[in-house]
Coordinates of N, CA and C in Angstrom, one line a residue:
M171 N -15.3 0.1 -5.0 CA -14.9 0.7 -6.1 C -16.4 0.5 -7.1
P172 N -16.3 1.0 -8.1 CA -17.1 0.9 -9.4 C -17.8 -1.1 -9.9
E173 N -19.1 -0.6 -10.2 CA -18.6 -1.7 -11.1 C -17.6 -2.2 -12.3
E174 N -16.9 -3.1 -12.7 CA -15.8 -3.6 -13.6 C -15.9 -4.7 -13.8
N175 N -15.1 -4.9 -14.9 CA -15.2 -5.9 -15.5 C -14.1 -7.5 -15.1
E176 N -13.7 -8.4 -14.8 CA -12.7 -8.7 -14.1 C -11.2 -8.4 -14.7
S177 N -11.0 -7.8 -16.3 CA -10.0 -7.5 -16.5 C -8.9 -6.5 -15.9
D178 N -9.8 -5.3 -15.6 CA -10.3 -4.4 -15.1 C -9.4 -4.3 -13.2
F179 N -10.5 -5.4 -12.5 CA -10.4 -5.4 -11.6 C -9.2 -6.5 -11.1
E180 N -8.8 -7.0 -12.0 CA -7.0 -7.7 -12.8 C -6.1 -7.1 -12.0
E181 N -6.4 -6.0 -13.2 CA -5.2 -4.8 -13.6 C -5.1 -3.7 -12.2
W182 N -6.5 -3.8 -11.7 CA -5.7 -2.6 -10.0 C -5.5 -3.8 -9.0
I183 N -5.8 -5.2 -8.7 CA -5.2 -5.2 -8.7 C -3.6 -5.4 -8.4
Q184 N -3.4 -6.0 -9.0 CA -1.7 -5.4 -10.0 C -1.1 -4.0 -9.8
D185 N -1.6 -3.2 -9.5 CA -1.5 -1.8 -9.5 C -1.1 -1.9 -7.8
V186 N -2.1 -2.4 -7.4 CA -1.5 -2.3 -5.3 C -0.7 -3.3 -4.9
E187 N -0.9 -4.0 -5.8 CA 0.4 -5.4 -5.4 C 1.5 -4.4 -5.7
F188 N 1.7 -3.8 -7.0 CA 3.0 -3.2 -7.5 C 3.6 -2.0 -6.7
L189 N 2.7 -1.5 -5.5 CA 2.4 -0.6 -4.7 C 3.3 -0.6 -3.5
V190 N 2.9 -2.0 -2.5 CA 2.5 -2.3 -2.0 C 4.5 -2.6 -1.8
H191 N 4.4 -4.1 -3.6 CA 6.3 -3.7 -3.5 C 7.2 -2.8 -3.0
T192 N 7.1 -1.6 -4.1 CA 7.6 -0.4 -3.9 C 7.7 -0.1 -3.2
L193 N 6.4 -0.2 -1.7 CA 7.0 0.1 -0.7 C 8.1 -1.0 0.2
K194 N 7.5 -1.8 -0.2 CA 8.3 -3.1 0.8 C 9.8 -2.3 0.3
E195 N 10.8 -2.5 -0.8 CA 11.8 -2.2 -1.2 C 12.1 -0.9 -0.9
S196 N 11.5 -0.4 -0.4 CA 12.0 1.7 -0.4 C 12.1 1.5 1.3
F197 N 11.5 0.4 1.8 CA 11.6 0.6 3.4 C 12.7 -0.6 3.7
E198 N 13.4 -1.2 2.5 CA 14.0 -2.4 2.7 C 13.4 -3.6 3.4
S199 N 12.1 -3.5 3.5 CA 11.2 -4.2 4.2 C 11.9 -6.3 3.8
T200 N 11.6 -7.2 4.6 CA 11.8 -8.6 4.2 C 10.1 -9.7 3.8
D201 N 9.2 -8.0 4.3 CA 7.9 -9.1 4.3 C 7.5 -8.0 4.2
A202 N 5.9 -8.1 3.4 CA 4.6 -6.7 3.5 C 3.5 -7.6 3.1
R203 N 2.2 -7.1 3.9 CA 1.0 -7.6 3.3 C 0.3 -6.5 3.1
Y204 N -1.3 -6.9 1.8 CA -2.2 -5.3 3.0 C -3.1 -6.4 2.2
N205 N -4.0 -4.9 3.1 CA -5.9 -5.7 3.8 C -6.4 -3.6 2.8
I206 N -7.6 -4.6 2.1 CA -8.1 -3.6 1.0 C -9.6 -3.7 2.4
D207 N -10.0 -2.1 3.1 CA -11.5 -1.9 3.7 C -11.9 -1.6 2.5
E208 N -12.8 -2.1 1.9 CA -13.7 -1.7 0.8 C -14.4 -0.7 1.2
M209 N -15.3 -0.7 2.1 CA -16.5 0.1 2.7 C -16.0 1.0 3.0
N210 N -14.6 1.1 3.5 CA -14.7 2.2 3.8 C -13.1 3.6 2.9
D211 N -12.9 2.1 1.8 CA -12.0 2.9 0.6 C -10.6 3.3 1.4
I212 N -9.7 2.0 2.0 CA -8.8 2.3 3.0 C -8.3 1.1 2.3
L213 N -7.0 0.7 2.5 CA -5.5 0.3 1.6 C -4.6 0.4 3.2
Y214 N -4.6 -0.5 3.6 CA -3.3 -0.8 4.9 C -2.7 -1.4 4.3
V215 N -0.9 -1.5 4.7 CA -0.5 -1.8 4.2 C 1.0 -2.1 5.6
E216 N 1.4 -3.2 5.7 CA 2.0 -3.8 6.7 C 3.1 -4.1 6.1
L217 N 4.4 -3.9 6.8 CA 6.0 -3.8 6.0 C 6.5 -3.9 7.7
E218 N 7.6 -5.1 7.3 CA 8.2 -6.0 8.4 C 9.5 -4.7 8.5
G219 N 9.7 -3.9 9.8 CA 10.8 -2.7 9.9 C 10.6 -1.5 10.1
L220 N 8.3 -1.3 9.3 CA 8.9 0.1 9.6 C 9.2 0.7 11.1
D221 N 8.3 -0.2 12.3 CA 8.9 0.6 13.0 C 10.4 1.1 13.5
E222 N 11.2 1.1 12.6 CA 12.4 1.4 13.5 C 12.6 2.3 12.7
Y223 N 11.8 3.1 11.8 CA 12.4 4.4 11.2 C 11.1 5.5 11.7
S224 N 11.5 7.1 11.8 CA 10.5 7.7 12.4 C 9.8 8.1 11.8
E225 N 8.9 8.4 12.2 CA 7.5 9.7 11.8 C 7.9 9.9 10.7
N226 N 8.7 11.0 10.4 CA 8.8 11.8 9.7 C 10.1 11.5 8.0
E227 N 11.1 10.3 8.4 CA 11.1 9.3 8.3 C 10.5 8.3 6.8
I228 N 9.6 8.5 7.4 CA 8.0 7.4 7.1 C 7.4 8.5 5.5
I229 N 7.6 9.5 6.6 CA 7.1 10.3 5.7 C 7.6 10.5 4.2
E230 N 8.8 11.0 4.5 CA 10.1 11.3 3.6 C 10.0 10.4 2.3
I231 N 10.0 9.0 2.7 CA 10.0 7.8 2.1 C 8.9 8.0 0.9
A232 N 7.6 6.8 1.4 CA 6.4 7.0 1.1 C 5.4 8.5 0.6
E233 N 6.0 9.7 1.0 CA 5.0 10.5 0.0 C 5.4 10.2 -0.9
P234 N 7.0 10.4 -1.8 CA 6.7 11.0 -3.5 C 6.5 9.5 -4.3
I235 N 5.7 8.3 -3.5 CA 6.0 7.2 -3.7 C 4.2 7.2 -3.8
L236 N 3.7 8.1 -2.8 CA 2.3 7.3 -2.8 C 1.5 9.0 -3.6
E237 N 2.3 10.0 -3.6 CA 2.1 11.4 -4.7 C 1.6 10.6 -6.2
V238 N 2.4 9.9 -6.9 CA 2.9 9.1 -8.4 C 1.4 7.8 -8.0
S239 N 1.1 7.6 -7.2 CA 0.1 6.4 -7.3 C -1.3 7.5 -8.7
E240 N -1.5 6.4 -9.0 CA -2.4 6.7 -9.5 C -3.3 5.4 -9.0
L241 N -3.5 5.0 -7.7 CA -4.7 4.2 -7.2 C -5.7 5.7 -6.4
N242 N -6.9 5.3 -5.9 CA -7.6 6.5 -5.7 C -8.4 5.9 -4.4
F243 N -7.4 6.1 -3.4 CA -7.6 5.2 -2.2 C -8.3 6.6 -1.7
E244 N -8.9 6.1 0.1 CA -9.8 7.9 0.7 C -8.2 7.9 1.4
D245 N -7.3 6.6 1.9 CA -6.5 6.6 3.0 C -5.5 5.5 2.3
I246 N -4.5 5.7 2.7 CA -3.4 4.6 2.7 C -2.8 4.5 3.8
V247 N -2.8 3.8 4.4 CA -2.3 3.8 5.9 C -0.9 2.3 6.0
L248 N 0.1 2.6 6.7 CA 1.3 1.9 6.6 C 1.5 1.7 8.3
L249 N 1.2 0.7 8.1 CA 2.0 -0.4 9.7 C 2.6 -1.4 10.2
P250 N 3.4 -1.4 10.7 CA 4.4 -2.1 11.4 C 3.7 -4.0 11.5
L251 N 5.1 -4.0 10.3 CA 4.1 -5.9 10.0 C 4.1 -6.8 11.4
K252 N 3.3 -7.2 12.4 CA 3.2 -7.8 13.2 C 2.1 -9.5 13.0
N253 N 3.4 -10.1 13.6 CA 2.8 -11.6 12.7 C 1.9 -11.8 14.0

């Protein structure tokens, strides 16, 4: 992420958290967490219950959400939440 001021960074984090929350609600997950790999510009989103969906169902649910997201990650990876 390029140099930005603190306000821009906080807004960006809020956007990431909104995306994670939207995915959590869409997959009817009770828990979710995320990790940002800044070096590779990848957002990892872990969702409780994701392993109950087929790959096609995951694509069908997540694709429209990710398409409207204004976050510019190289990749966004969805994973089942492991405790």
